[in-house]
Amino acid sequence: MTETVPLIYSIFHLNLAFSSIEKHQHVEVVKHCYWPLLNLVQQQKIPVGIELTAYTLDCIQAVDPLWIQTLSQLAKTHQCEVIASGDSQIIGPLIPAEVNEQNLRLGQQSYQKYLSVQPKIAYINEQAVSAGLLDCYLDQGYEAVVMEWDNPYSDNENWHGSTRLAPQTLLTASGRKIKVIWNHAIAFQKFQRYVHHEMTLEDYQQYLQRVIPKDCEAFIIYGSDVEVFDFRPGRYQTESTHIEGEWLRIAELFHFLSQLKSYQWALPIEVLARCKNSQALVFQNASHPISVKKQPKYNVTRWALSGRNDLWLNTQCYKDLEKLNRIHGTDK
């Protein structure tokens, strides 16, 4: 019997709605961040997942249509995989189900329009998820979602640590099941540290050896922002103003990992084949009804109350929805 090796995979998150990126910087971001990602796929022959909203697709199309054409061709030939997220990067648990479903539906229309693909896997926006939100993904035809393992594991004492070693199934609010591919906050932070020259290759390799045992089915190498490599969005005064060579460092790392016999690169859809048919996991509880990304400080109220007039904007959105429902006779 042939021994299977752990699959490793990556999902790069592209977002031109990033509040720290101005519209005039879109050309620069595409040049320094998005093209190097496609070049990585073409030159290294490394399969990656690429996630972006319809809004980001629109923005890229406006400044560099060739990038869209290239992504479409790479996806059609299965050199990379388009991961969905919707029309806009909305925070699902804060928003009515019908709006979430329309956001997902409009996103699929744009993926078909620009890329001629219909993704089966969706990356949950900002990794903020509730059990009810999962039903929206099922209702819109998605087979699986990508969400972080870290916080649900910390919030549920009955979860075994081995749950992170393979794709699982989650229980939705309606009692249905949906597959999940894990993102991992610590993993993508380690990756960023390596790429930003804050960690040596030897240290990074030792980290992978610790977190990927032989019985691991699949492990995500990276599942976060693209706009932090060879570009800085200008959020922090501590950010370096002279950045270059980080995509080369990524390419060298990916090539190094591809030469190891202990791992095998795979597309996210290929990772799904190793989903465990064990009992569906319940990730929410009375103390933590909504799971979020990274540390617990990223509570979902961050998007409800903070930022630029978030409370007012969310209030206006609900008022607009009520108005539309009255116009169309669907007021609930």
Tab-separated table of C-alpha atoms in Angstrom:
chain	number	residue	atom	x	y	z
A	1	MET	CA	0.000	0.000	0.000
A	2	THR	CA	1.427	3.363	-1.044
A	3	GLU	CA	1.912	5.774	1.839
A	4	THR	CA	0.259	9.141	1.259
A	5	VAL	CA	2.137	12.287	2.156
A	6	PRO	CA	0.548	15.393	3.643
A	7	LEU	CA	-0.866	17.841	1.124
A	8	ILE	CA	0.165	21.476	1.479
A	9	TYR	CA	-1.838	24.294	-0.033
A	10	SER	CA	-2.170	28.074	-0.094
A	11	ILE	CA	-4.999	30.547	-0.611
A	12	PHE	CA	-3.979	34.113	-1.411
A	13	HIS	CA	-6.521	36.795	-0.472
A	14	LEU	CA	-6.721	39.753	-2.893
A	15	ASN	CA	-8.607	42.850	-1.733
A	16	LEU	CA	-8.627	46.244	-3.427
A	17	ALA	CA	-11.334	47.419	-1.026
A	18	PHE	CA	-8.606	47.501	1.618
A	19	SER	CA	-9.201	50.798	3.460
A	20	SER	CA	-5.465	51.566	3.473
A	21	ILE	CA	-5.146	51.277	-0.323
A	22	GLU	CA	-6.162	54.351	-2.311
A	23	LYS	CA	-7.700	54.014	-5.754
A	24	HIS	CA	-4.681	55.596	-7.455
A	25	GLN	CA	-2.540	52.807	-5.960
A	26	HIS	CA	-4.424	50.007	-7.740
A	27	VAL	CA	-1.990	49.967	-10.663
A	28	GLU	CA	0.930	49.682	-8.251
A	29	VAL	CA	-0.708	46.856	-6.290
A	30	VAL	CA	-1.466	44.864	-9.445
A	31	LYS	CA	2.104	45.329	-10.639
A	32	HIS	CA	3.911	44.562	-7.385
A	33	CYS	CA	1.546	42.033	-5.770
A	34	TYR	CA	-0.886	40.457	-8.213
A	35	TRP	CA	1.365	39.839	-11.220
A	36	PRO	CA	4.089	38.200	-9.101
A	37	LEU	CA	1.428	35.800	-7.788
A	38	LEU	CA	0.464	34.708	-11.303
A	39	ASN	CA	4.140	34.544	-12.282
A	40	LEU	CA	4.673	32.198	-9.336
A	41	VAL	CA	2.010	29.874	-10.725
A	42	GLN	CA	3.339	30.024	-14.282
A	43	GLN	CA	7.049	29.756	-13.556
A	44	GLN	CA	7.149	27.523	-10.474
A	45	LYS	CA	4.208	25.332	-11.547
A	46	ILE	CA	2.929	25.533	-7.989
A	47	PRO	CA	-0.876	25.181	-7.674
A	48	VAL	CA	-2.396	27.926	-5.526
A	49	GLY	CA	-5.825	29.162	-4.545
A	50	ILE	CA	-6.620	32.772	-5.434
A	51	GLU	CA	-9.535	34.448	-3.671
A	52	LEU	CA	-11.012	37.810	-4.593
A	53	THR	CA	-14.353	39.587	-4.655
A	54	ALA	CA	-16.228	40.770	-7.719
A	55	TYR	CA	-15.397	44.323	-6.636
A	56	THR	CA	-11.685	43.544	-6.763
A	57	LEU	CA	-12.151	41.911	-10.174
A	58	ASP	CA	-13.842	45.092	-11.404
A	59	CYS	CA	-10.971	47.223	-10.108
A	60	ILE	CA	-8.316	45.032	-11.726
A	61	GLN	CA	-10.206	44.972	-15.016
A	62	ALA	CA	-10.197	48.783	-14.993
A	63	VAL	CA	-6.400	49.041	-14.749
A	64	ASP	CA	-5.013	45.786	-16.217
A	65	PRO	CA	-7.383	43.537	-18.219
A	66	LEU	CA	-4.476	41.265	-19.186
A	67	TRP	CA	-4.156	40.157	-15.580
A	68	ILE	CA	-7.790	39.017	-15.625
A	69	GLN	CA	-7.245	37.136	-18.889
A	70	THR	CA	-4.155	35.419	-17.507
A	71	LEU	CA	-5.910	34.342	-14.316
A	72	SER	CA	-8.802	32.977	-16.364
A	73	GLN	CA	-6.468	30.892	-18.508
A	74	LEU	CA	-4.542	29.551	-15.512
A	75	ALA	CA	-7.785	28.588	-13.785
A	76	LYS	CA	-9.170	26.856	-16.879
A	77	THR	CA	-6.012	24.741	-17.128
A	78	HIS	CA	-6.144	23.919	-13.386
A	79	GLN	CA	-2.816	25.582	-12.662
A	80	CYS	CA	-4.553	27.617	-9.989
A	81	GLU	CA	-8.006	27.666	-8.436
A	82	VAL	CA	-10.341	30.616	-8.035
A	83	ILE	CA	-11.814	30.713	-4.541
A	84	ALA	CA	-15.022	32.712	-4.152
A	85	SER	CA	-15.963	35.289	-1.551
A	86	GLY	CA	-18.857	37.193	-3.106
A	87	ASP	CA	-19.593	40.495	-4.763
A	88	SER	CA	-18.203	42.497	-1.841
A	89	GLN	CA	-16.252	41.740	1.303
A	90	ILE	CA	-19.175	41.969	3.699
A	91	ILE	CA	-19.204	40.675	7.277
A	92	GLY	CA	-21.767	37.904	6.973
A	93	PRO	CA	-22.890	37.430	10.603
A	94	LEU	CA	-23.842	41.127	10.817
A	95	ILE	CA	-25.989	41.034	7.706
A	96	PRO	CA	-29.426	39.524	6.888
A	97	ALA	CA	-29.417	36.128	5.206
A	98	GLU	CA	-31.047	37.409	2.023
A	99	VAL	CA	-28.283	39.996	1.566
A	100	ASN	CA	-25.600	37.375	2.116
A	101	GLU	CA	-27.206	35.129	-0.478
A	102	GLN	CA	-27.447	37.951	-3.012
A	103	ASN	CA	-23.813	38.847	-2.353
A	104	LEU	CA	-22.776	35.268	-3.088
A	105	ARG	CA	-25.013	35.055	-6.160
A	106	LEU	CA	-23.666	38.302	-7.645
A	107	GLY	CA	-20.139	37.111	-6.955
A	108	GLN	CA	-20.723	33.927	-8.948
A	109	GLN	CA	-22.050	35.990	-11.847
A	110	SER	CA	-18.828	38.014	-11.907
A	111	TYR	CA	-16.584	34.946	-11.682
A	112	GLN	CA	-18.408	33.560	-14.699
A	113	LYS	CA	-18.292	36.891	-16.550
A	114	TYR	CA	-14.601	37.637	-16.052
A	115	LEU	CA	-13.045	34.208	-15.540
A	116	SER	CA	-15.534	31.683	-16.960
A	117	VAL	CA	-15.426	29.688	-13.733
A	118	GLN	CA	-17.923	28.770	-11.022
A	119	PRO	CA	-15.985	28.210	-7.780
A	120	LYS	CA	-17.130	25.430	-5.463
A	121	ILE	CA	-15.164	26.677	-2.460
A	122	ALA	CA	-15.707	30.028	-0.725
A	123	TYR	CA	-13.385	31.904	1.608
A	124	ILE	CA	-15.447	33.363	4.442
A	125	ASN	CA	-14.973	37.123	4.543
A	126	GLU	CA	-12.675	38.236	7.370
A	127	GLN	CA	-13.090	34.662	8.654
A	128	ALA	CA	-16.169	35.849	10.594
A	129	VAL	CA	-18.716	33.029	10.575
A	130	SER	CA	-21.922	31.914	12.245
A	131	ALA	CA	-23.817	28.645	11.857
A	132	GLY	CA	-26.609	30.456	10.021
A	133	LEU	CA	-24.167	31.963	7.544
A	134	LEU	CA	-23.031	28.486	6.528
A	135	ASP	CA	-26.556	27.744	5.305
A	136	CYS	CA	-26.272	30.665	2.874
A	137	TYR	CA	-23.232	29.057	1.263
A	138	LEU	CA	-25.021	25.731	0.895
A	139	ASP	CA	-28.090	27.421	-0.570
A	140	GLN	CA	-25.898	29.114	-3.191
A	141	GLY	CA	-24.344	25.831	-4.276
A	142	TYR	CA	-20.998	25.881	-2.485
A	143	GLU	CA	-19.443	22.578	-1.544
A	144	ALA	CA	-17.035	23.900	1.077
A	145	VAL	CA	-15.846	26.984	2.923
A	146	VAL	CA	-12.457	28.166	4.138
A	147	MET	CA	-12.351	29.324	7.755
A	148	GLU	CA	-9.822	29.517	10.551
A	149	TRP	CA	-9.315	26.592	12.886
A	150	ASP	CA	-7.583	28.447	15.727
A	151	ASN	CA	-10.436	30.201	17.527
A	152	PRO	CA	-13.132	27.502	17.152
A	153	TYR	CA	-10.654	25.015	18.596
A	154	SER	CA	-9.874	27.324	21.521
A	155	ASP	CA	-13.583	27.946	22.133
A	156	ASN	CA	-14.668	24.293	22.123
A	157	GLU	CA	-13.220	21.976	24.760
A	158	ASN	CA	-14.626	18.906	23.005
A	159	TRP	CA	-12.593	19.528	19.840
A	160	HIS	CA	-9.546	17.318	19.538
A	161	GLY	CA	-6.318	18.901	18.322
A	162	SER	CA	-6.222	16.408	15.468
A	163	THR	CA	-9.182	18.155	13.814
A	164	ARG	CA	-6.750	20.587	12.200
A	165	LEU	CA	-4.901	17.793	10.407
A	166	ALA	CA	-7.592	17.251	7.759
A	167	PRO	CA	-10.618	18.937	6.188
A	168	GLN	CA	-13.738	18.362	8.274
A	169	THR	CA	-17.485	18.902	8.080
A	170	LEU	CA	-19.373	21.550	10.035
A	171	LEU	CA	-22.949	21.534	11.246
A	172	THR	CA	-25.036	24.472	10.005
A	173	ALA	CA	-27.907	26.174	11.837
A	174	SER	CA	-30.437	24.176	9.810
A	175	GLY	CA	-28.790	20.884	10.741
A	176	ARG	CA	-27.144	20.351	7.367
A	177	LYS	CA	-23.446	19.708	6.784
A	178	ILE	CA	-20.832	21.617	4.808
A	179	LYS	CA	-17.183	20.750	4.270
A	180	VAL	CA	-14.487	23.029	5.631
A	181	ILE	CA	-10.888	23.574	4.567
A	182	TRP	CA	-8.890	25.036	7.401
A	183	ASN	CA	-7.092	28.320	7.417
A	184	HIS	CA	-4.561	28.719	10.214
A	185	ALA	CA	-3.672	32.102	11.720
A	186	ILE	CA	-0.374	30.979	13.206
A	187	ALA	CA	0.645	29.395	9.902
A	188	PHE	CA	0.093	32.498	7.819
A	189	GLN	CA	1.781	34.690	10.417
A	190	LYS	CA	4.850	32.417	10.369
A	191	PHE	CA	4.846	32.590	6.566
A	192	GLN	CA	4.732	36.388	6.634
A	193	ARG	CA	7.554	36.504	9.159
A	194	TYR	CA	9.709	34.340	6.910
A	195	VAL	CA	8.953	36.395	3.798
A	196	HIS	CA	9.623	39.642	5.676
A	197	HIS	CA	13.093	38.385	6.705
A	198	GLU	CA	12.077	37.995	10.345
A	199	MET	CA	12.629	34.234	10.271
A	200	THR	CA	15.242	32.015	8.640
A	201	LEU	CA	14.450	29.184	6.248
A	202	GLU	CA	15.840	26.719	8.777
A	203	ASP	CA	13.546	28.041	11.513
A	204	TYR	CA	10.546	27.996	9.179
A	205	GLN	CA	11.278	24.426	8.097
A	206	GLN	CA	11.537	23.354	11.733
A	207	TYR	CA	8.166	24.975	12.377
A	208	LEU	CA	6.568	22.984	9.545
A	209	GLN	CA	8.105	19.775	10.839
A	210	ARG	CA	6.499	20.422	14.229
A	211	VAL	CA	3.005	21.183	12.926
A	212	ILE	CA	2.788	18.680	10.043
A	213	PRO	CA	3.081	15.146	11.453
A	214	LYS	CA	3.148	12.130	9.170
A	215	ASP	CA	-0.528	11.409	9.790
A	216	CYS	CA	-1.513	14.910	8.653
A	217	GLU	CA	-3.775	14.875	5.596
A	218	ALA	CA	-3.496	18.549	4.628
A	219	PHE	CA	-1.998	21.758	5.985
A	220	ILE	CA	-2.325	25.331	4.767
A	221	ILE	CA	0.944	27.167	4.226
A	222	TYR	CA	-0.660	30.563	3.684
A	223	GLY	CA	-4.212	31.886	3.764
A	224	SER	CA	-4.128	35.660	3.988
A	225	ASP	CA	-3.347	38.997	2.288
A	226	VAL	CA	-1.343	39.408	-0.906
A	227	GLU	CA	-0.910	43.166	-0.520
A	228	VAL	CA	1.723	42.760	2.208
A	229	PHE	CA	4.443	41.434	-0.110
A	230	ASP	CA	6.624	43.913	-2.023
A	231	PHE	CA	4.062	46.536	-1.006
A	232	ARG	CA	2.887	48.087	2.218
A	233	PRO	CA	-0.622	49.557	2.507
A	234	GLY	CA	0.607	52.255	4.883
A	235	ARG	CA	-1.321	51.246	7.987
A	236	TYR	CA	1.540	51.568	10.435
A	237	GLN	CA	4.369	54.044	10.928
A	238	THR	CA	6.679	51.115	11.653
A	239	GLU	CA	6.286	49.717	8.132
A	240	SER	CA	9.383	49.844	5.982
A	241	THR	CA	9.244	52.199	3.001
A	242	HIS	CA	11.816	50.268	0.970
A	243	ILE	CA	10.422	46.848	0.179
A	244	GLU	CA	11.590	44.521	-2.569
A	245	GLY	CA	12.472	40.912	-3.218
A	246	GLU	CA	9.729	39.374	-1.102
A	247	TRP	CA	8.033	37.591	-3.993
A	248	LEU	CA	11.406	36.142	-4.939
A	249	ARG	CA	11.689	34.850	-1.392
A	250	ILE	CA	8.218	33.284	-1.697
A	251	ALA	CA	9.169	31.643	-5.006
A	252	GLU	CA	12.340	30.219	-3.484
A	253	LEU	CA	10.411	28.847	-0.503
A	254	PHE	CA	7.702	27.272	-2.659
A	255	HIS	CA	10.331	25.677	-4.881
A	256	PHE	CA	12.191	24.386	-1.821
A	257	LEU	CA	9.007	22.800	-0.439
A	258	SER	CA	8.185	21.250	-3.808
A	259	GLN	CA	11.524	19.419	-3.768
A	260	LEU	CA	10.831	17.761	-0.426
A	261	LYS	CA	9.379	14.263	-0.512
A	262	SER	CA	7.570	14.838	2.772
A	263	TYR	CA	4.924	17.174	1.280
A	264	GLN	CA	2.926	17.526	-1.914
A	265	TRP	CA	1.443	20.776	-3.246
A	266	ALA	CA	-2.272	20.650	-4.059
A	267	LEU	CA	-5.168	22.857	-5.081
A	268	PRO	CA	-7.807	23.460	-2.396
A	269	ILE	CA	-10.348	21.378	-4.356
A	270	GLU	CA	-7.890	18.459	-4.258
A	271	VAL	CA	-7.568	18.863	-0.506
A	272	LEU	CA	-11.325	18.284	-0.179
A	273	ALA	CA	-10.838	14.683	-1.286
A	274	ARG	CA	-9.204	14.053	2.092
A	275	CYS	CA	-12.167	15.345	4.070
A	276	LYS	CA	-12.892	13.210	7.118
A	277	ASN	CA	-16.316	11.585	7.241
A	278	SER	CA	-16.442	11.835	11.006
A	279	GLN	CA	-19.234	13.483	12.980
A	280	ALA	CA	-19.870	17.075	11.912
A	281	LEU	CA	-18.255	19.634	14.188
A	282	VAL	CA	-20.316	22.242	16.031
A	283	PHE	CA	-18.130	25.340	16.232
A	284	GLN	CA	-20.480	27.817	17.915
A	285	ASN	CA	-21.641	27.895	21.533
A	286	ALA	CA	-23.388	30.271	23.917
A	287	SER	CA	-20.135	32.034	24.797
A	288	HIS	CA	-18.868	32.228	21.222
A	289	PRO	CA	-21.787	32.229	18.734
A	290	ILE	CA	-19.598	33.810	16.044
A	291	SER	CA	-16.086	32.708	15.185
A	292	VAL	CA	-13.557	35.323	14.090
A	293	LYS	CA	-9.993	35.405	12.839
A	294	LYS	CA	-6.673	35.579	14.644
A	295	GLN	CA	-6.836	36.470	18.323
A	296	PRO	CA	-10.058	36.887	20.354
A	297	LYS	CA	-9.586	40.669	20.180
A	298	TYR	CA	-10.975	40.468	16.632
A	299	ASN	CA	-14.525	40.299	17.967
A	300	VAL	CA	-17.241	40.693	15.321
A	301	THR	CA	-18.325	43.984	16.911
A	302	ARG	CA	-15.120	45.400	15.468
A	303	TRP	CA	-16.942	45.736	12.136
A	304	ALA	CA	-20.225	46.800	13.700
A	305	LEU	CA	-18.981	49.667	15.839
A	306	SER	CA	-15.448	50.719	14.923
A	307	GLY	CA	-13.937	52.285	11.830
A	308	ARG	CA	-15.353	55.225	9.916
A	309	ASN	CA	-18.991	55.577	11.020
A	310	ASP	CA	-19.539	51.809	10.990
A	311	LEU	CA	-22.609	52.004	13.223
A	312	TRP	CA	-24.217	54.684	11.038
A	313	LEU	CA	-23.341	52.861	7.809
A	314	ASN	CA	-24.732	49.553	9.054
A	315	THR	CA	-27.884	51.333	10.242
A	316	GLN	CA	-28.356	52.924	6.815
A	317	CYS	CA	-27.888	49.562	5.117
A	318	TYR	CA	-30.624	48.001	7.233
A	319	LYS	CA	-32.934	50.938	6.480
A	320	ASP	CA	-32.263	50.574	2.751
A	321	LEU	CA	-33.030	46.858	2.937
A	322	GLU	CA	-36.335	47.544	4.697
A	323	LYS	CA	-37.192	50.113	2.028
A	324	LEU	CA	-36.417	47.664	-0.781
A	325	ASN	CA	-38.477	44.956	0.898
A	326	ARG	CA	-41.461	47.309	1.152
A	327	ILE	CA	-41.126	48.302	-2.496
A	328	HIS	CA	-41.050	44.682	-3.610
A	329	GLY	CA	-43.684	43.534	-1.148
A	330	THR	CA	-41.365	41.245	0.794
A	331	ASP	CA	-41.301	43.123	4.083
A	332	LYS	CA	-40.693	40.734	6.946
